[in-house]
Coordinates of C-alpha atoms and ligand atoms in Angstrom, one line a residue:
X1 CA 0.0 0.0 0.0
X2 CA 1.1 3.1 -0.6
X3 CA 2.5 5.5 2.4
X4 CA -0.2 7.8 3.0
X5 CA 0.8 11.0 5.1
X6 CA -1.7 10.5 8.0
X7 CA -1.8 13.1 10.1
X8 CA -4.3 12.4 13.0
X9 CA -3.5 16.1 14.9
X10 CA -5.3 18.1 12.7
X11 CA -8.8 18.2 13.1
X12 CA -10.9 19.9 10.5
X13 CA -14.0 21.9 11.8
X14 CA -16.8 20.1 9.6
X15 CA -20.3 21.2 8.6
X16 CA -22.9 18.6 7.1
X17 CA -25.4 19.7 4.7
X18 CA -28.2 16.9 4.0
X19 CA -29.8 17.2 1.0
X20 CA -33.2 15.5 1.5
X21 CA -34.1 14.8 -2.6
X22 CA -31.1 12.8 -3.0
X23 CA -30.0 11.7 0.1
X24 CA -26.8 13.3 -0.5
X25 CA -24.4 14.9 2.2
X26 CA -22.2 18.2 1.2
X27 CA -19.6 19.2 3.3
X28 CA -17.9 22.6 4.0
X29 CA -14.8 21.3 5.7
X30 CA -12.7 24.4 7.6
X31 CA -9.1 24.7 8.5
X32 CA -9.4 25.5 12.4
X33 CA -5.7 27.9 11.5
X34 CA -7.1 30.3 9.1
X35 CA -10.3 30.9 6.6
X36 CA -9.9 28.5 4.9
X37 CA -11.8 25.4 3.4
X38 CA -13.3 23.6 0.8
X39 CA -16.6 21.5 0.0
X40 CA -16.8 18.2 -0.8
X41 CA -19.6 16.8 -3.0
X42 CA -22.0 19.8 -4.0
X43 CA -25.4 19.3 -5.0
X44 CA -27.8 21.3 -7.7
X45 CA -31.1 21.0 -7.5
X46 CA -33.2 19.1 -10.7
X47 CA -37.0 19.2 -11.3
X48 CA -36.0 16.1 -13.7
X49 CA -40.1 15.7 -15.0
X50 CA -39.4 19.4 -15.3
X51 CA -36.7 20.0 -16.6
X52 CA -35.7 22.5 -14.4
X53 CA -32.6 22.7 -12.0
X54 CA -32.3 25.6 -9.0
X55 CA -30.1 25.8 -6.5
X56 CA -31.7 26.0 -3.0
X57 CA -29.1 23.3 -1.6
X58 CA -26.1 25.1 -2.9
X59 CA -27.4 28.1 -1.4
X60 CA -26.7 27.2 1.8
X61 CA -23.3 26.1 1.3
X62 CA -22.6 29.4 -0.3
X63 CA -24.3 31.8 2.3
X64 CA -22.4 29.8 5.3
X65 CA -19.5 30.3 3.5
X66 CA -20.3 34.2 3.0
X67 CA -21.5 34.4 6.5
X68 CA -18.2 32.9 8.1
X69 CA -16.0 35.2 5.7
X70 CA -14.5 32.0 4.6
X71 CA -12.6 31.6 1.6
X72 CA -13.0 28.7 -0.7
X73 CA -10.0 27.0 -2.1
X74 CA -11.5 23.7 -3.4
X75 CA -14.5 22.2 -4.9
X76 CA -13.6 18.6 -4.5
X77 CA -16.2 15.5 -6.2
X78 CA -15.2 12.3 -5.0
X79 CA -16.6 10.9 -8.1
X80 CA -19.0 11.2 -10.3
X81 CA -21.9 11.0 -9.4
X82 CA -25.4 8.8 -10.9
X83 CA -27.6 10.1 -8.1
X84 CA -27.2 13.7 -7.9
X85 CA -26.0 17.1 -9.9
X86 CA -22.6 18.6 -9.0
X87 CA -23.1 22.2 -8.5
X88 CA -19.3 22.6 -8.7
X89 CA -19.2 25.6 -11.4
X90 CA -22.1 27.7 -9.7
X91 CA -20.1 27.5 -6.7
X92 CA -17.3 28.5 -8.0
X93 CA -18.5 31.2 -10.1
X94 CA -19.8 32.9 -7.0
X95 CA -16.6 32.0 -4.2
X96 CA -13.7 30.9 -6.7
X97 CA -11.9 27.9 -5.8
X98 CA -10.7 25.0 -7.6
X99 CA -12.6 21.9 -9.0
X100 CA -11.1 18.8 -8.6
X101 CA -11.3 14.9 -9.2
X102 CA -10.1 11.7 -9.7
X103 CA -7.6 11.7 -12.7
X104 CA -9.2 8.3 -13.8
X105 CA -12.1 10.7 -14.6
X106 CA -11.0 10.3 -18.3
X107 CA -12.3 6.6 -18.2
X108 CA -15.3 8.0 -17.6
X109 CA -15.6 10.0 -19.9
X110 CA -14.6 7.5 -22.4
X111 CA -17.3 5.6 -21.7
X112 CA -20.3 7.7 -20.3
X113 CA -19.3 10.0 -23.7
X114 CA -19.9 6.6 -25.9
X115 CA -22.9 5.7 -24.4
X116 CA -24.4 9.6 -24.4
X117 CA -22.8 9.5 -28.1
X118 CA -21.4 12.9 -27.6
X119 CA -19.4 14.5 -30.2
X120 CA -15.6 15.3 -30.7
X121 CA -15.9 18.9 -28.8
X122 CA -16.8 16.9 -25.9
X123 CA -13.3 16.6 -24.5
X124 CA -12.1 13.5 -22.9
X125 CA -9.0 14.5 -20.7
X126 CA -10.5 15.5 -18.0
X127 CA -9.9 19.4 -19.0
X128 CA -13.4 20.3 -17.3
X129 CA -11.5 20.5 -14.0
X130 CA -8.9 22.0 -12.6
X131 CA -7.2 19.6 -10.8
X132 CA -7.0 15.4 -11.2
X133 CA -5.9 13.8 -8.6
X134 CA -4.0 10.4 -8.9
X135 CA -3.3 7.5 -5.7
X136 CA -1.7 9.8 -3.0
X137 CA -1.2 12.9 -4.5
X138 CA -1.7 16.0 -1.8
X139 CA -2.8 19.3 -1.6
X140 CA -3.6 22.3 1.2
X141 CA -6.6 23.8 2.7
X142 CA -5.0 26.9 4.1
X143 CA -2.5 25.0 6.8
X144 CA -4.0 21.5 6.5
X145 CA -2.3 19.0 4.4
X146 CA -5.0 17.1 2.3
X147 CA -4.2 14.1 0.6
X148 CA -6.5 11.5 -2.3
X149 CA -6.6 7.9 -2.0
X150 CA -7.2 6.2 -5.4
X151 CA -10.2 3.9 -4.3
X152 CA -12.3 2.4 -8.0
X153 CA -14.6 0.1 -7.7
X154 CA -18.2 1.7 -7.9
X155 CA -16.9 4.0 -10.3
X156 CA -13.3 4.1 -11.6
X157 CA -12.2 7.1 -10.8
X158 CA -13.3 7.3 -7.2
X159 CA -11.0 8.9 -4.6
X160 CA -11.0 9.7 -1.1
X161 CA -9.9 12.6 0.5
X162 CA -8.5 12.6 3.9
X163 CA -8.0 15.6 6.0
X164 CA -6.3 15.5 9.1
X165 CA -8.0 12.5 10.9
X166 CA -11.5 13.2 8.8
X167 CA -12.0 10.9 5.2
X168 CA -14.5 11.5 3.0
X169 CA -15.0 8.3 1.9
X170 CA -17.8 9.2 -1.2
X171 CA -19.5 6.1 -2.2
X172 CA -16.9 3.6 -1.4
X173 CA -18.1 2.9 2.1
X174 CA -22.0 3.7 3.7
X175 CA -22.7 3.9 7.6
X176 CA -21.9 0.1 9.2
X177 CA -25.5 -0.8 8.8
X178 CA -25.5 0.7 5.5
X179 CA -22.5 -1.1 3.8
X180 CA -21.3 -0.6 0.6
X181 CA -22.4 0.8 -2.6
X182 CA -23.3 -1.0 -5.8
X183 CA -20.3 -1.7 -8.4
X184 CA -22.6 -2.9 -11.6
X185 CA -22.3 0.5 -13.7
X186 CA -20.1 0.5 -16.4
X187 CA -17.0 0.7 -15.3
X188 CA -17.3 -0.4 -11.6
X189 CA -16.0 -3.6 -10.2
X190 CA -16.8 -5.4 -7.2
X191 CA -13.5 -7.2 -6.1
X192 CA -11.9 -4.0 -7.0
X193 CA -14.3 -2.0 -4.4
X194 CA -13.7 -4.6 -1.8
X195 CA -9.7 -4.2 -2.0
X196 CA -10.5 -0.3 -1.8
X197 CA -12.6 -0.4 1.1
X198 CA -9.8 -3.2 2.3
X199 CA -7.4 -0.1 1.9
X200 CA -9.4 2.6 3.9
X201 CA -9.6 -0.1 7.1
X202 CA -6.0 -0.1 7.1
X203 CA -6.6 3.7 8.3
X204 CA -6.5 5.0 12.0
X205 CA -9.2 3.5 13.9
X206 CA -10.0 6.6 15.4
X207 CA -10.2 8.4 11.8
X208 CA -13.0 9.8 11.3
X209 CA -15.3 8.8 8.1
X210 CA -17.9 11.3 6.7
X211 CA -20.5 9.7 3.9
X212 CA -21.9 10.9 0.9
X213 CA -25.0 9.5 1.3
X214 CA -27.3 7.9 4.3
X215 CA -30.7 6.4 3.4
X216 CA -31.4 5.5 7.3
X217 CA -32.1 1.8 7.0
X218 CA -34.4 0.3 9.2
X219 CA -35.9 3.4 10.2
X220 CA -33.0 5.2 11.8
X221 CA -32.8 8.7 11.6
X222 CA -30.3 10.1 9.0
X223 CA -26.4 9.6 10.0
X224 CA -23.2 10.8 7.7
X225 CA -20.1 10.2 10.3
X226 CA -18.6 7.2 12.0
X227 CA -14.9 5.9 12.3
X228 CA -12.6 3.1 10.7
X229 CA -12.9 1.5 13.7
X230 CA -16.6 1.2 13.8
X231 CA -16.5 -0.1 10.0
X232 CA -14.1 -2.4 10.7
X233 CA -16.0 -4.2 13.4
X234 CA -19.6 -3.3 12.6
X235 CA -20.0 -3.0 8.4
X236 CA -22.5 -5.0 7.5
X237 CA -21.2 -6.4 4.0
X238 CA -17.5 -6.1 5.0
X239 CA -17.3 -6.0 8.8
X240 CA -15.9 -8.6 10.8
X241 CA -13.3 -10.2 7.9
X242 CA -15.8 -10.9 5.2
X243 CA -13.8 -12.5 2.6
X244 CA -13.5 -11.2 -1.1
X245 CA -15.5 -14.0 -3.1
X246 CA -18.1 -13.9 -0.9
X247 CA -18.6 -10.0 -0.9
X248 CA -18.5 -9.8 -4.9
X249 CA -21.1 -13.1 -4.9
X250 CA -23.4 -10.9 -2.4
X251 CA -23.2 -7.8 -4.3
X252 CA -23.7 -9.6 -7.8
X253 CA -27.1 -10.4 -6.5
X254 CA -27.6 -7.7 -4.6
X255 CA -27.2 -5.1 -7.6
X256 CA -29.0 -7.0 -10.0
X257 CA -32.1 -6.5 -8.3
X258 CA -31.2 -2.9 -7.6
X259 CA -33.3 -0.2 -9.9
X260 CA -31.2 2.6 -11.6
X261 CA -31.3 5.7 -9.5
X262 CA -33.9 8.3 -11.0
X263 CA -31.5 11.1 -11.9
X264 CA -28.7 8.6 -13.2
X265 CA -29.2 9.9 -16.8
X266 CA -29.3 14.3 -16.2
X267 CA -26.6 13.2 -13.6
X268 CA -24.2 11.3 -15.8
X269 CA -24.0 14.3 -18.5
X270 CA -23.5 17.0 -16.1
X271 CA -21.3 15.6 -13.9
X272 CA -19.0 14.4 -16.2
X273 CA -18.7 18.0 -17.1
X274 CA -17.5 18.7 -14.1
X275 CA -20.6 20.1 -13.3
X276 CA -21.7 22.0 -16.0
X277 CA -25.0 21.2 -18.2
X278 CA -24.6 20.2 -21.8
X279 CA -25.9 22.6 -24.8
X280 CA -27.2 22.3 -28.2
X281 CA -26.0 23.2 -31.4
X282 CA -27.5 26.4 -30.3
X283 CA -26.1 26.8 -27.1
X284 CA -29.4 25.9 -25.1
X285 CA -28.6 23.7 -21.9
X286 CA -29.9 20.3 -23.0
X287 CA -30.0 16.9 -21.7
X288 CA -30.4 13.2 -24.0
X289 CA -31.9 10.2 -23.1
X290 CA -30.1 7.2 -24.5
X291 CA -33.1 4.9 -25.6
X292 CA -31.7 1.4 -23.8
X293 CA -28.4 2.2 -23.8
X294 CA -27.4 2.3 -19.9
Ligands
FE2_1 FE1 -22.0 7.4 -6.5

């Protein structure tokens, strides 16, 4: 494994935003040093039967930022997303900051821009960002050292970013009693999800883990943080030393009797674009539907 730079003494000041449509969490995540921070996994609002996409989740991101006099350096997606917009260019068009994903984003691309048959101008480089992060690479948040872990295996270009002793672990991991997300889009892989979650247990114990989405099974009322430790002993598909052929054999039959998530089709085209929605030949924001091709 590669040598990550841990660094369990900082401790980032962390605000939650749930965003009830999609079951997403955002996160504002603060440098306690300076005024710094960044936000990790933005939403946009979509009307999909509508057509029509606002911004009231995003809003509150932006106005706690204003509010605090913080200054935004990042706009970090841990992947991209099938369930939800990434608001990543409004918010920067209002605080600044800089966009940034997993450089594996390209295979994504590749294929999302095969199945959406997108043209030649739609780039396949990654270029819609400003920064790709490969396995380990590390950036700041004002004094904090941040640092990606390459993790694949839902999608193949996730990463998790680890501040101080807080991950955000994106898709790659839910709550202990939520488990682990699927792996049967094109593109993900469930051995290669189990060896990344394999990875993130071989963090701290005490690290803290923040998810990017919480659907409260069994009732419970929504929860986005718990620990490696807790993971470790408690997750309910790869807790307690589950082996590797019997976690891709469970979620083989678990995801074939999952349904595609509602916004997977608007959410595949934006995010790809690192956010920003596609336009026609005359420059009107426009989404396709690929008649059975997902
Ligand atoms: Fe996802």
């Amino acid at each position: 494994m590669t040598n990550y730079p841990v660094n369990m003494a900082i401790h980032p000041e962390i605000n939650a935003f749930f965003d009830a449509a999609t079951n997403t969490i955002s996160y504002i995540v603060k440098d306690p040093t300076s005024d710094a921070c960044a936000i990790v996994d933005s939403v946009m609002d979509i009307d999909y039967a509508a057509g029509r996409i606002t911004y009231d989740h995003t809003d509150n991101l932006i106005a706690t930022i204003r509010k605090r006099g913080l200054k935004l350096e990042w706009i970090i997606e841990t992947h991209v997303h099938a369930d939800h917009l990434s608001a990543a260019p409004f918010i920067q068009g209002k605080l600044g900051g800089k966009i940034g994903i997993g450089a594996k984003i390209m295979v994504v691309q590749d294929t999302f821009g095969k199945i959406f048959n997108e043209g030649t101008e739609f780039q396949r480089d990654g270029s819609q960002f400003d920064a790709l992060f490969e396995d380990g690479d590390t950036y700041m948040i004002g004094n904090m050292p941040a640092f990606a872990i390459f993790t694949p295996g839902h999608t193949p270009a996730c990463m998790v970013h680890v501040v101080g002793d807080a991950a955000f672990v994106g898709d790659t991991l839910f709550m202990p009693d939520g488990g682990s997300a699927r792996a049967d889009f094109p593109g993900g892989d469930a051995g290669e999800l189990y060896d990344s979650i394999q990875k993130l247990l071989t963090l701290p114990d005490d690290m803290r883990l923040f998810m990017c989405h919480d659907y409260g099974p069994n009732g419970r009322d929504i929860a986005w943080e718990t620990t490696v430790g807790a993971e470790k002993a408690q997750n309910i598909h790869v807790g307690g030393g589950k082996s590797r052929e019997d976690f891709i054999a469970f979620r083989a039959a678990r995801d074939a009797q999952l349904e595609m998530p509602k916004l997977i089709i608007p959410s595949l085209q934006v995010n790809m674009r690192a956010g920003e929605v596609p336009t026609d030949s005359d420059d009107n924001p426009m989404l396709k539907v690929p008649v059975n091709g997902l």
